[in-house]
Amino acid sequence: MKILVTGGAGFIGSAVVRLAIARGHQVVNVDALTYAACLENLASVAEAPGYAFEQADIRDGAALAQVFARHKPDWVMHLAAESHVDRSIDGPGVFIETNVMGTYQMLSAARHYWEEEGRPEHFRFHHISTDEVFGSLPADPSVKFTEDTAYDPRSPYSASKAGSDHLVRAWHETYGLPVVLTNCSNNYGPFHFPEKLIPVIILNALAGKPLPIYGDGSNIRDWLYVEDHADALLLVVEKGQLGRSYNIGGENERTNLELVKTLCAILDQKRPKESGSYADQITFVTDRPGHDARYAIDPSRIRTELGWRPSVTVEEGLEKTVQWYLDNEPWWRALQNRAGVGQRLGKG
Ligand SMILES: NC(=O)c1ccc[n+]([C@@H]2O[C@H](COP(=O)([O-])OP(=O)(O)OC[C@H]3O[C@@H](n4cnc5c(N)ncnc54)[C@H](O)[C@@H]3O)[C@@H](O)[C@H]2O)c1
């Protein structure tokens, strides 16, 4: 299939592009190359015959119309977004523009193209979203997000993603656009931009800097290896039922403090300090305003209906991730110079 992937120069998008090319699909990567983008993530596929890159902004309807007309995709996988919660606290405007208005422009361009082409049956518009649209869970481990959980977004980021989810559903109900949606838990793995928790911890540890834990570190996240997410996304765009959403998670709940201690233990083994443990660098800092207490996904639907399973445990995935950062210093060094990276953002 020919897949138009938006945000393919980002963390998850690049994993989707690499996997799609490896599976024999053609890919058109549409990305504006914001601060979060890195074309190096695609070095392994850049010369592949099935790969094309279009630098375009999803807020630019005219540019999107040209991209659709030129490439005539079979499927759209829409990942382009502003994705960092802390940045959404300091500057929510661009989150609304890109995540809400950009998704509207994507839907308009996709609908126009799909209608011009005679409404091909195989066409899909897949919106990639987050579990953060569901808000925050209580501590009770039996309570998890299902596809029927009511939306309750609490940060500008999650509110903008909730808005875009609603638009995608509306284009299905109103115009019949063939859509599928996914809501995924926190991803981690290779090529994770060095402003997110896991790379920040690994890179600060190696630099001998404090390892910042927001609040008391009790916030729980459900971690999924990015390549397993990419695998799930390709399954949903191919086999998902139209108009349906699928929750994707790794069933790997960890408090932030547990996660950071695990990363420190892996680093202690792989690159021991002269004395002591990396965990000695843990420092508790001011909490994020409105910091959601717990996210946890019930992935029963994608497991039972589509047969998806993650391929690695969180221990295996974290081990691979730490090793990747140890082996790829030039990649992350270059990104550490980008605006805002390494600074505490989103204190409110
Ligand atoms: N990271 C996670 O843990 C996670 C979890 C669930 C869902 N998601 C969703 O997955 C998607 C990808 O997340 P990510 O972590 O890879 O993000 P990212 O920030 O690493 O990458 C986003 C990409 O989108 C591009 N982009 C941003 N604004 C654009 C615009 N206006 N026009 C065109 N391109 C633009 C950027 O250049 C970048 O390449 C997002 O929609 C996010 O909401 C992320």
GROMACS .gro file of C-alpha atoms and ligand atoms in nm:
model
  392
    1MET     CA    1   0.000   0.000   0.000
    2LYS     CA    2   0.104   0.362  -0.038
    3ILE     CA    3   0.086   0.523   0.305
    4LEU     CA    4   0.091   0.897   0.370
    5VAL     CA    5   0.246   0.929   0.718
    6THR     CA    6   0.237   1.270   0.885
    7GLY     CA    7   0.500   1.343   1.148
    8GLY     CA    8   0.729   1.076   1.007
    9ALA     CA    9   1.042   1.262   1.119
   10GLY     CA   10   0.933   1.241   1.483
   11PHE     CA   11   0.981   0.967   1.740
   12ILE     CA   12   0.684   0.737   1.673
   13GLY     CA   13   0.629   0.845   1.312
   14SER     CA   14   0.983   0.747   1.217
   15ALA     CA   15   0.933   0.403   1.375
   16VAL     CA   16   0.616   0.365   1.166
   17VAL     CA   17   0.798   0.472   0.848
   18ARG     CA   18   1.090   0.233   0.908
   19LEU     CA   19   0.857  -0.060   0.978
   20ALA     CA   20   0.624   0.016   0.687
   21ILE     CA   21   0.917   0.029   0.442
   22ALA     CA   22   1.058  -0.294   0.590
   23ARG     CA   23   0.719  -0.458   0.524
   24GLY     CA   24   0.718  -0.352   0.159
   25HIS     CA   25   0.481  -0.054   0.175
   26GLN     CA   26   0.547   0.273  -0.002
   27VAL     CA   27   0.561   0.575   0.229
   28VAL     CA   28   0.518   0.947   0.176
   29ASN     CA   29   0.641   1.124   0.488
   30VAL     CA   30   0.478   1.465   0.537
   31ASP     CA   31   0.652   1.666   0.807
   32ALA     CA   32   0.706   2.035   0.873
   33LEU     CA   33   1.036   1.961   1.051
   34THR     CA   34   0.965   2.141   1.377
   35TYR     CA   35   1.208   2.146   1.670
   36ALA     CA   36   1.100   1.785   1.747
   37ALA     CA   37   1.185   1.642   1.405
   38CYS     CA   38   1.501   1.462   1.308
   39LEU     CA   39   1.551   1.330   0.956
   40GLU     CA   40   1.843   1.124   1.092
   41ASN     CA   41   1.573   0.894   1.238
   42LEU     CA   42   1.505   0.792   0.878
   43ALA     CA   43   1.862   0.747   0.757
   44SER     CA   44   1.808   0.371   0.720
   45VAL     CA   45   1.519   0.420   0.472
   46ALA     CA   46   1.600   0.755   0.310
   47GLU     CA   47   1.734   0.591  -0.007
   48ALA     CA   48   1.470   0.316  -0.021
   49PRO     CA   49   1.282   0.324  -0.355
   50GLY     CA   50   0.944   0.328  -0.178
   51TYR     CA   51   1.022   0.630   0.041
   52ALA     CA   52   0.939   0.994  -0.038
   53PHE     CA   53   0.961   1.303   0.181
   54GLU     CA   54   0.745   1.615   0.156
   55GLN     CA   55   0.824   1.907   0.382
   56ALA     CA   56   0.478   2.052   0.448
   57ASP     CA   57   0.283   2.194   0.738
   58ILE     CA   58  -0.045   2.019   0.819
   59ARG     CA   59  -0.199   2.359   0.889
   60ASP     CA   60  -0.149   2.448   0.520
   61GLY     CA   61  -0.453   2.312   0.335
   62ALA     CA   62  -0.321   2.408  -0.011
   63ALA     CA   63   0.007   2.226   0.048
   64LEU     CA   64  -0.181   1.917   0.170
   65ALA     CA   65  -0.406   1.917  -0.138
   66GLN     CA   66  -0.095   1.912  -0.358
   67VAL     CA   67   0.059   1.627  -0.159
   68PHE     CA   68  -0.258   1.416  -0.189
   69ALA     CA   69  -0.291   1.488  -0.561
   70ARG     CA   70   0.076   1.412  -0.630
   71HIS     CA   71   0.107   1.091  -0.429
   72LYS     CA   72  -0.246   0.944  -0.427
   73PRO     CA   73  -0.211   0.748  -0.101
   74ASP     CA   74  -0.415   0.438  -0.012
   75TRP     CA   75  -0.392   0.502   0.361
   76VAL     CA   76  -0.320   0.805   0.579
   77MET     CA   77  -0.155   0.761   0.918
   78HIS     CA   78  -0.178   1.096   1.094
   79LEU     CA   79   0.082   1.136   1.369
   80ALA     CA   80   0.205   1.495   1.322
   81ALA     CA   81   0.140   1.688   1.640
   82GLU     CA   82   0.291   1.898   1.911
   83SER     CA   83   0.352   1.627   2.168
   84HIS     CA   84   0.522   1.759   2.482
   85VAL     CA   85   0.286   1.824   2.777
   86ASP     CA   86   0.530   2.062   2.948
   87ARG     CA   87   0.554   2.278   2.634
   88SER     CA   88   0.173   2.281   2.612
   89ILE     CA   89   0.159   2.440   2.957
   90ASP     CA   90   0.396   2.722   2.859
   91GLY     CA   91   0.257   2.776   2.507
   92PRO     CA   92  -0.079   2.613   2.439
   93GLY     CA   93  -0.152   2.810   2.121
   94VAL     CA   94   0.059   2.604   1.883
   95PHE     CA   95  -0.096   2.285   2.025
   96ILE     CA   96  -0.441   2.407   1.929
   97GLU     CA   97  -0.318   2.523   1.587
   98THR     CA   98  -0.133   2.204   1.497
   99ASN     CA   99  -0.328   1.934   1.678
  100VAL     CA  100  -0.680   2.072   1.628
  101MET     CA  101  -0.661   2.297   1.320
  102GLY     CA  102  -0.394   2.082   1.155
  103THR     CA  103  -0.609   1.772   1.199
  104TYR     CA  104  -0.905   1.963   1.054
  105GLN     CA  105  -0.693   2.052   0.749
  106MET     CA  106  -0.581   1.689   0.717
  107LEU     CA  107  -0.941   1.568   0.733
  108SER     CA  108  -1.053   1.826   0.475
  109ALA     CA  109  -0.773   1.737   0.234
  110ALA     CA  110  -0.826   1.363   0.283
  111ARG     CA  111  -1.201   1.390   0.233
  112HIS     CA  112  -1.165   1.598  -0.082
  113TYR     CA  113  -0.911   1.353  -0.226
  114TRP     CA  114  -1.118   1.047  -0.127
  115GLU     CA  115  -1.428   1.191  -0.293
  116GLU     CA  116  -1.237   1.296  -0.608
  117GLU     CA  117  -1.105   0.940  -0.635
  118GLY     CA  118  -1.459   0.799  -0.622
  119ARG     CA  119  -1.457   0.699  -0.255
  120PRO     CA  120  -1.222   0.398  -0.287
  121GLU     CA  121  -1.319   0.126  -0.041
  122HIS     CA  122  -0.968   0.051   0.071
  123PHE     CA  123  -0.897   0.412   0.177
  124ARG     CA  124  -0.825   0.466   0.548
  125PHE     CA  125  -0.762   0.772   0.762
  126HIS     CA  126  -0.593   0.654   1.081
  127HIS     CA  127  -0.567   0.907   1.363
  128ILE     CA  128  -0.294   0.831   1.615
  129SER     CA  129  -0.384   0.962   1.959
  130THR     CA  130  -0.301   0.928   2.324
  131ASP     CA  131  -0.453   0.773   2.636
  132GLU     CA  132  -0.413   1.114   2.800
  133VAL     CA  133  -0.750   1.214   2.647
  134PHE     CA  134  -0.914   0.997   2.916
  135GLY     CA  135  -0.771   1.201   3.206
  136SER     CA  136  -0.637   1.050   3.525
  137LEU     CA  137  -0.713   0.715   3.691
  138PRO     CA  138  -0.745   0.629   4.061
  139ALA     CA  139  -0.481   0.401   4.219
  140ASP     CA  140  -0.707   0.090   4.205
  141PRO     CA  141  -0.520  -0.139   3.960
  142SER     CA  142  -0.844  -0.301   3.840
  143VAL     CA  143  -0.955   0.031   3.686
  144LYS     CA  144  -0.808   0.097   3.340
  145PHE     CA  145  -0.888   0.301   3.032
  146THR     CA  146  -1.110   0.118   2.785
  147GLU     CA  147  -1.236   0.251   2.453
  148ASP     CA  148  -1.561   0.340   2.634
  149THR     CA  149  -1.396   0.554   2.903
  150ALA     CA  150  -1.535   0.908   2.894
  151TYR     CA  151  -1.300   1.177   2.768
  152ASP     CA  152  -1.162   1.397   3.047
  153PRO     CA  153  -0.847   1.571   2.918
  154ARG     CA  154  -0.667   1.786   3.172
  155SER     CA  155  -0.365   1.943   2.999
  156PRO     CA  156  -0.362   2.169   2.692
  157TYR     CA  157  -0.187   1.883   2.508
  158SER     CA  158  -0.445   1.619   2.596
  159ALA     CA  159  -0.734   1.861   2.535
  160SER     CA  160  -0.599   1.934   2.186
  161LYS     CA  161  -0.566   1.561   2.113
  162ALA     CA  162  -0.918   1.501   2.245
  163GLY     CA  163  -1.043   1.775   2.013
  164SER     CA  164  -0.872   1.612   1.717
  165ASP     CA  165  -1.016   1.269   1.807
  166HIS     CA  166  -1.366   1.422   1.807
  167LEU     CA  167  -1.309   1.583   1.468
  168VAL     CA  168  -1.197   1.250   1.319
  169ARG     CA  169  -1.510   1.075   1.453
  170ALA     CA  170  -1.726   1.360   1.322
  171TRP     CA  171  -1.579   1.325   0.970
  172HIS     CA  172  -1.669   0.957   0.981
  173GLU     CA  173  -2.024   1.010   1.106
  174THR     CA  174  -2.099   1.316   0.893
  175TYR     CA  175  -1.914   1.254   0.567
  176GLY     CA  176  -1.857   0.878   0.581
  177LEU     CA  177  -1.477   0.917   0.573
  178PRO     CA  178  -1.332   0.571   0.648
  179VAL     CA  179  -1.145   0.633   0.973
  180VAL     CA  180  -0.985   0.429   1.250
  181LEU     CA  181  -0.842   0.570   1.572
  182THR     CA  182  -0.589   0.452   1.828
  183ASN     CA  183  -0.518   0.581   2.177
  184CYS     CA  184  -0.183   0.471   2.310
  185SER     CA  185   0.002   0.485   2.640
  186ASN     CA  186   0.350   0.632   2.693
  187ASN     CA  187   0.606   0.520   2.437
  188TYR     CA  188   0.979   0.479   2.485
  189GLY     CA  189   1.266   0.345   2.277
  190PRO     CA  190   1.531   0.448   2.022
  191PHE     CA  191   1.514   0.800   1.872
  192HIS     CA  192   1.310   0.940   2.165
  193PHE     CA  193   1.362   1.316   2.164
  194PRO     CA  194   1.585   1.422   2.457
  195GLU     CA  195   1.319   1.633   2.632
  196LYS     CA  196   1.105   1.335   2.738
  197LEU     CA  197   1.147   1.155   3.072
  198ILE     CA  198   1.339   0.842   2.971
  199PRO     CA  199   1.605   1.008   2.751
  200VAL     CA  200   1.638   1.295   3.000
  201ILE     CA  201   1.714   1.046   3.276
  202ILE     CA  202   1.964   0.845   3.069
  203LEU     CA  203   2.147   1.153   2.938
  204ASN     CA  204   2.151   1.343   3.269
  205ALA     CA  205   2.279   1.031   3.442
  206LEU     CA  206   2.567   0.998   3.195
  207ALA     CA  207   2.646   1.371   3.232
  208GLY     CA  208   2.655   1.347   3.613
  209LYS     CA  209   2.359   1.587   3.637
  210PRO     CA  210   2.057   1.562   3.873
  211LEU     CA  211   1.784   1.319   3.764
  212PRO     CA  212   1.468   1.531   3.801
  213ILE     CA  213   1.159   1.357   3.941
  214TYR     CA  214   0.842   1.566   3.931
  215GLY     CA  215   0.664   1.577   4.271
  216ASP     CA  216   0.715   1.261   4.475
  217GLY     CA  217   0.755   1.032   4.172
  218SER     CA  218   0.436   0.838   4.246
  219ASN     CA  219   0.267   0.916   3.912
  220ILE     CA  220   0.203   0.593   3.722
  221ARG     CA  221   0.249   0.548   3.347
  222ASP     CA  222   0.194   0.239   3.129
  223TRP     CA  223   0.505   0.201   2.912
  224LEU     CA  224   0.513   0.064   2.557
  225TYR     CA  225   0.818   0.004   2.338
  226VAL     CA  226   0.787   0.230   2.032
  227GLU     CA  227   0.849  -0.047   1.778
  228ASP     CA  228   0.563  -0.247   1.930
  229HIS     CA  229   0.343   0.060   1.895
  230ALA     CA  230   0.441   0.093   1.527
  231ASP     CA  231   0.352  -0.273   1.476
  232ALA     CA  232   0.010  -0.220   1.638
  233LEU     CA  233  -0.055   0.088   1.423
  234LEU     CA  234   0.013  -0.096   1.098
  235LEU     CA  235  -0.220  -0.372   1.214
  236VAL     CA  236  -0.501  -0.128   1.295
  237VAL     CA  237  -0.477   0.065   0.968
  238GLU     CA  238  -0.494  -0.263   0.778
  239LYS     CA  239  -0.747  -0.461   0.981
  240GLY     CA  240  -0.923  -0.219   1.216
  241GLN     CA  241  -1.299  -0.184   1.188
  242LEU     CA  242  -1.413   0.144   1.035
  243GLY     CA  243  -1.516   0.412   1.282
  244ARG     CA  244  -1.370   0.211   1.569
  245SER     CA  245  -1.096   0.307   1.815
  246TYR     CA  246  -0.838   0.077   1.970
  247ASN     CA  247  -0.648   0.132   2.294
  248ILE     CA  248  -0.283   0.028   2.275
  249GLY     CA  249  -0.075  -0.032   2.587
  250GLY     CA  250   0.203  -0.249   2.715
  251GLU     CA  251   0.041  -0.349   3.049
  252ASN     CA  252   0.360  -0.223   3.210
  253GLU     CA  253   0.258   0.015   3.485
  254ARG     CA  254   0.544   0.178   3.673
  255THR     CA  255   0.565   0.479   3.900
  256ASN     CA  256   0.802   0.739   3.762
  257LEU     CA  257   1.033   0.673   4.057
  258GLU     CA  258   1.038   0.296   3.989
  259LEU     CA  259   1.108   0.361   3.623
  260VAL     CA  260   1.397   0.595   3.698
  261LYS     CA  261   1.546   0.351   3.949
  262THR     CA  262   1.526   0.073   3.686
  263LEU     CA  263   1.708   0.294   3.434
  264CYS     CA  264   1.975   0.369   3.696
  265ALA     CA  265   2.021  -0.003   3.769
  266ILE     CA  266   2.064  -0.078   3.396
  267LEU     CA  267   2.319   0.204   3.364
  268ASP     CA  268   2.500   0.083   3.679
  269GLN     CA  269   2.553  -0.248   3.499
  270LYS     CA  270   2.634  -0.116   3.153
  271ARG     CA  271   2.845   0.188   3.239
  272PRO     CA  272   2.933   0.169   3.613
  273LYS     CA  273   3.027   0.492   3.789
  274GLU     CA  274   3.360   0.514   3.967
  275SER     CA  275   3.171   0.508   4.296
  276GLY     CA  276   2.807   0.479   4.396
  277SER     CA  277   2.497   0.438   4.182
  278TYR     CA  278   2.333   0.665   3.926
  279ALA     CA  279   2.033   0.654   4.162
  280ASP     CA  280   2.233   0.884   4.393
  281GLN     CA  281   2.165   1.161   4.135
  282ILE     CA  282   1.784   1.140   4.180
  283THR     CA  283   1.642   1.481   4.275
  284PHE     CA  284   1.279   1.565   4.350
  285VAL     CA  285   1.161   1.886   4.177
  286THR     CA  286   0.843   2.097   4.168
  287ASP     CA  287   0.554   1.895   4.027
  288ARG     CA  288   0.390   1.963   3.690
  289PRO     CA  289   0.063   2.159   3.738
  290GLY     CA  290  -0.235   1.925   3.693
  291HIS     CA  291  -0.001   1.624   3.676
  292ASP     CA  292  -0.227   1.323   3.603
  293ALA     CA  293  -0.183   1.057   3.874
  294ARG     CA  294  -0.217   0.739   3.674
  295TYR     CA  295  -0.262   0.615   3.317
  296ALA     CA  296  -0.325   0.248   3.242
  297ILE     CA  297  -0.460   0.089   2.926
  298ASP     CA  298  -0.689  -0.211   2.898
  299PRO     CA  299  -0.575  -0.347   2.558
  300SER     CA  300  -0.837  -0.627   2.543
  301ARG     CA  301  -0.996  -0.500   2.221
  302ILE     CA  302  -0.682  -0.492   2.009
  303ARG     CA  303  -0.570  -0.823   2.161
  304THR     CA  304  -0.891  -1.014   2.106
  305GLU     CA  305  -1.016  -0.855   1.783
  306LEU     CA  306  -0.684  -0.809   1.603
  307GLY     CA  307  -0.455  -1.053   1.787
  308TRP     CA  308  -0.189  -0.793   1.874
  309ARG     CA  309   0.068  -0.853   2.149
  310PRO     CA  310   0.375  -0.647   2.242
  311SER     CA  311   0.699  -0.829   2.157
  312VAL     CA  312   0.914  -0.714   2.450
  313THR     CA  313   0.869  -0.680   2.825
  314VAL     CA  314   0.942  -0.338   2.973
  315GLU     CA  315   1.268  -0.475   3.121
  316GLU     CA  316   1.386  -0.591   2.776
  317GLY     CA  317   1.271  -0.268   2.611
  318LEU     CA  318   1.443  -0.044   2.866
  319GLU     CA  319   1.763  -0.245   2.836
  320LYS     CA  320   1.757  -0.206   2.456
  321THR     CA  321   1.679   0.164   2.491
  322VAL     CA  322   1.966   0.237   2.730
  323GLN     CA  323   2.204   0.048   2.502
  324TRP     CA  324   2.078   0.247   2.202
  325TYR     CA  325   2.155   0.579   2.376
  326LEU     CA  326   2.499   0.453   2.476
  327ASP     CA  327   2.566   0.356   2.113
  328ASN     CA  328   2.422   0.670   1.949
  329GLU     CA  329   2.582   0.970   2.118
  330PRO     CA  330   2.618   1.182   1.800
  331TRP     CA  331   2.240   1.155   1.745
  332TRP     CA  332   2.142   1.290   2.087
  333ARG     CA  333   2.429   1.539   2.123
  334ALA     CA  334   2.304   1.725   1.813
  335LEU     CA  335   1.949   1.748   1.951
  336GLN     CA  336   2.056   1.876   2.291
  337ASN     CA  337   2.127   2.215   2.128
  338ARG     CA  338   1.765   2.266   2.023
  339ALA     CA  339   1.554   2.536   2.189
  340GLY     CA  340   1.423   2.442   2.532
  341VAL     CA  341   1.599   2.104   2.551
  342GLY     CA  342   1.763   2.055   2.890
  343GLN     CA  343   1.554   2.330   3.051
  344ARG     CA  344   1.275   2.280   3.302
  345LEU     CA  345   0.955   2.367   3.112
  346GLY     CA  346   0.589   2.372   3.211
  347LYS     CA  347   0.605   2.482   3.574
  348GLY     CA  348   0.297   2.692   3.511
  349LIG     N1  349   0.512   0.991   2.259
  349LIG     C1  350   0.413   0.920   2.317
  349LIG     O1  351   0.437   0.855   2.419
  349LIG     C2  352   0.275   0.916   2.253
  349LIG     C3  353   0.181   0.829   2.308
  349LIG     C4  354   0.056   0.820   2.246
  349LIG     C5  355   0.028   0.896   2.134
  349LIG     N2  356   0.121   0.981   2.084
  349LIG     C6  357   0.087   1.056   1.962
  349LIG     O2  358   0.170   1.006   1.858
  349LIG     C7  359   0.202   1.110   1.767
  349LIG     C8  360   0.353   1.119   1.751
  349LIG     O3  361   0.412   1.143   1.877
  349LIG     P1  362   0.569   1.158   1.889
  349LIG     O4  363   0.605   1.138   2.031
  349LIG     O5  364   0.636   1.079   1.786
  349LIG     O6  365   0.587   1.314   1.854
  349LIG     P2  366   0.717   1.395   1.815
  349LIG     O7  367   0.704   1.527   1.882
  349LIG     O8  368   0.841   1.314   1.836
  349LIG     O9  369   0.704   1.414   1.656
  349LIG     C9  370   0.605   1.496   1.599
  349LIG    C10  371   0.639   1.516   1.452
  349LIG    O10  372   0.535   1.595   1.395
  349LIG    C11  373   0.592   1.698   1.317
  349LIG     N3  374   0.503   1.815   1.319
  349LIG    C12  375   0.468   1.891   1.426
  349LIG     N4  376   0.389   1.991   1.386
  349LIG    C13  377   0.369   1.975   1.254
  349LIG    C14  378   0.296   2.047   1.156
  349LIG     N5  379   0.225   2.157   1.189
  349LIG     N6  380   0.295   2.003   1.028
  349LIG    C15  381   0.365   1.893   0.994
  349LIG     N7  382   0.441   1.823   1.082
  349LIG    C16  383   0.441   1.864   1.209
  349LIG    C17  384   0.723   1.731   1.385
  349LIG    O11  385   0.813   1.796   1.295
  349LIG    C18  386   0.770   1.593   1.431
  349LIG    O12  387   0.847   1.531   1.331
  349LIG    C19  388   0.139   1.237   1.822
  349LIG    O13  389   0.018   1.258   1.754
  349LIG    C20  390   0.115   1.204   1.968
  349LIG    O14  391   0.005   1.277   2.018
  349LIG    C21  392   0.244   0.992   2.141
   0.00000   0.00000   0.00000
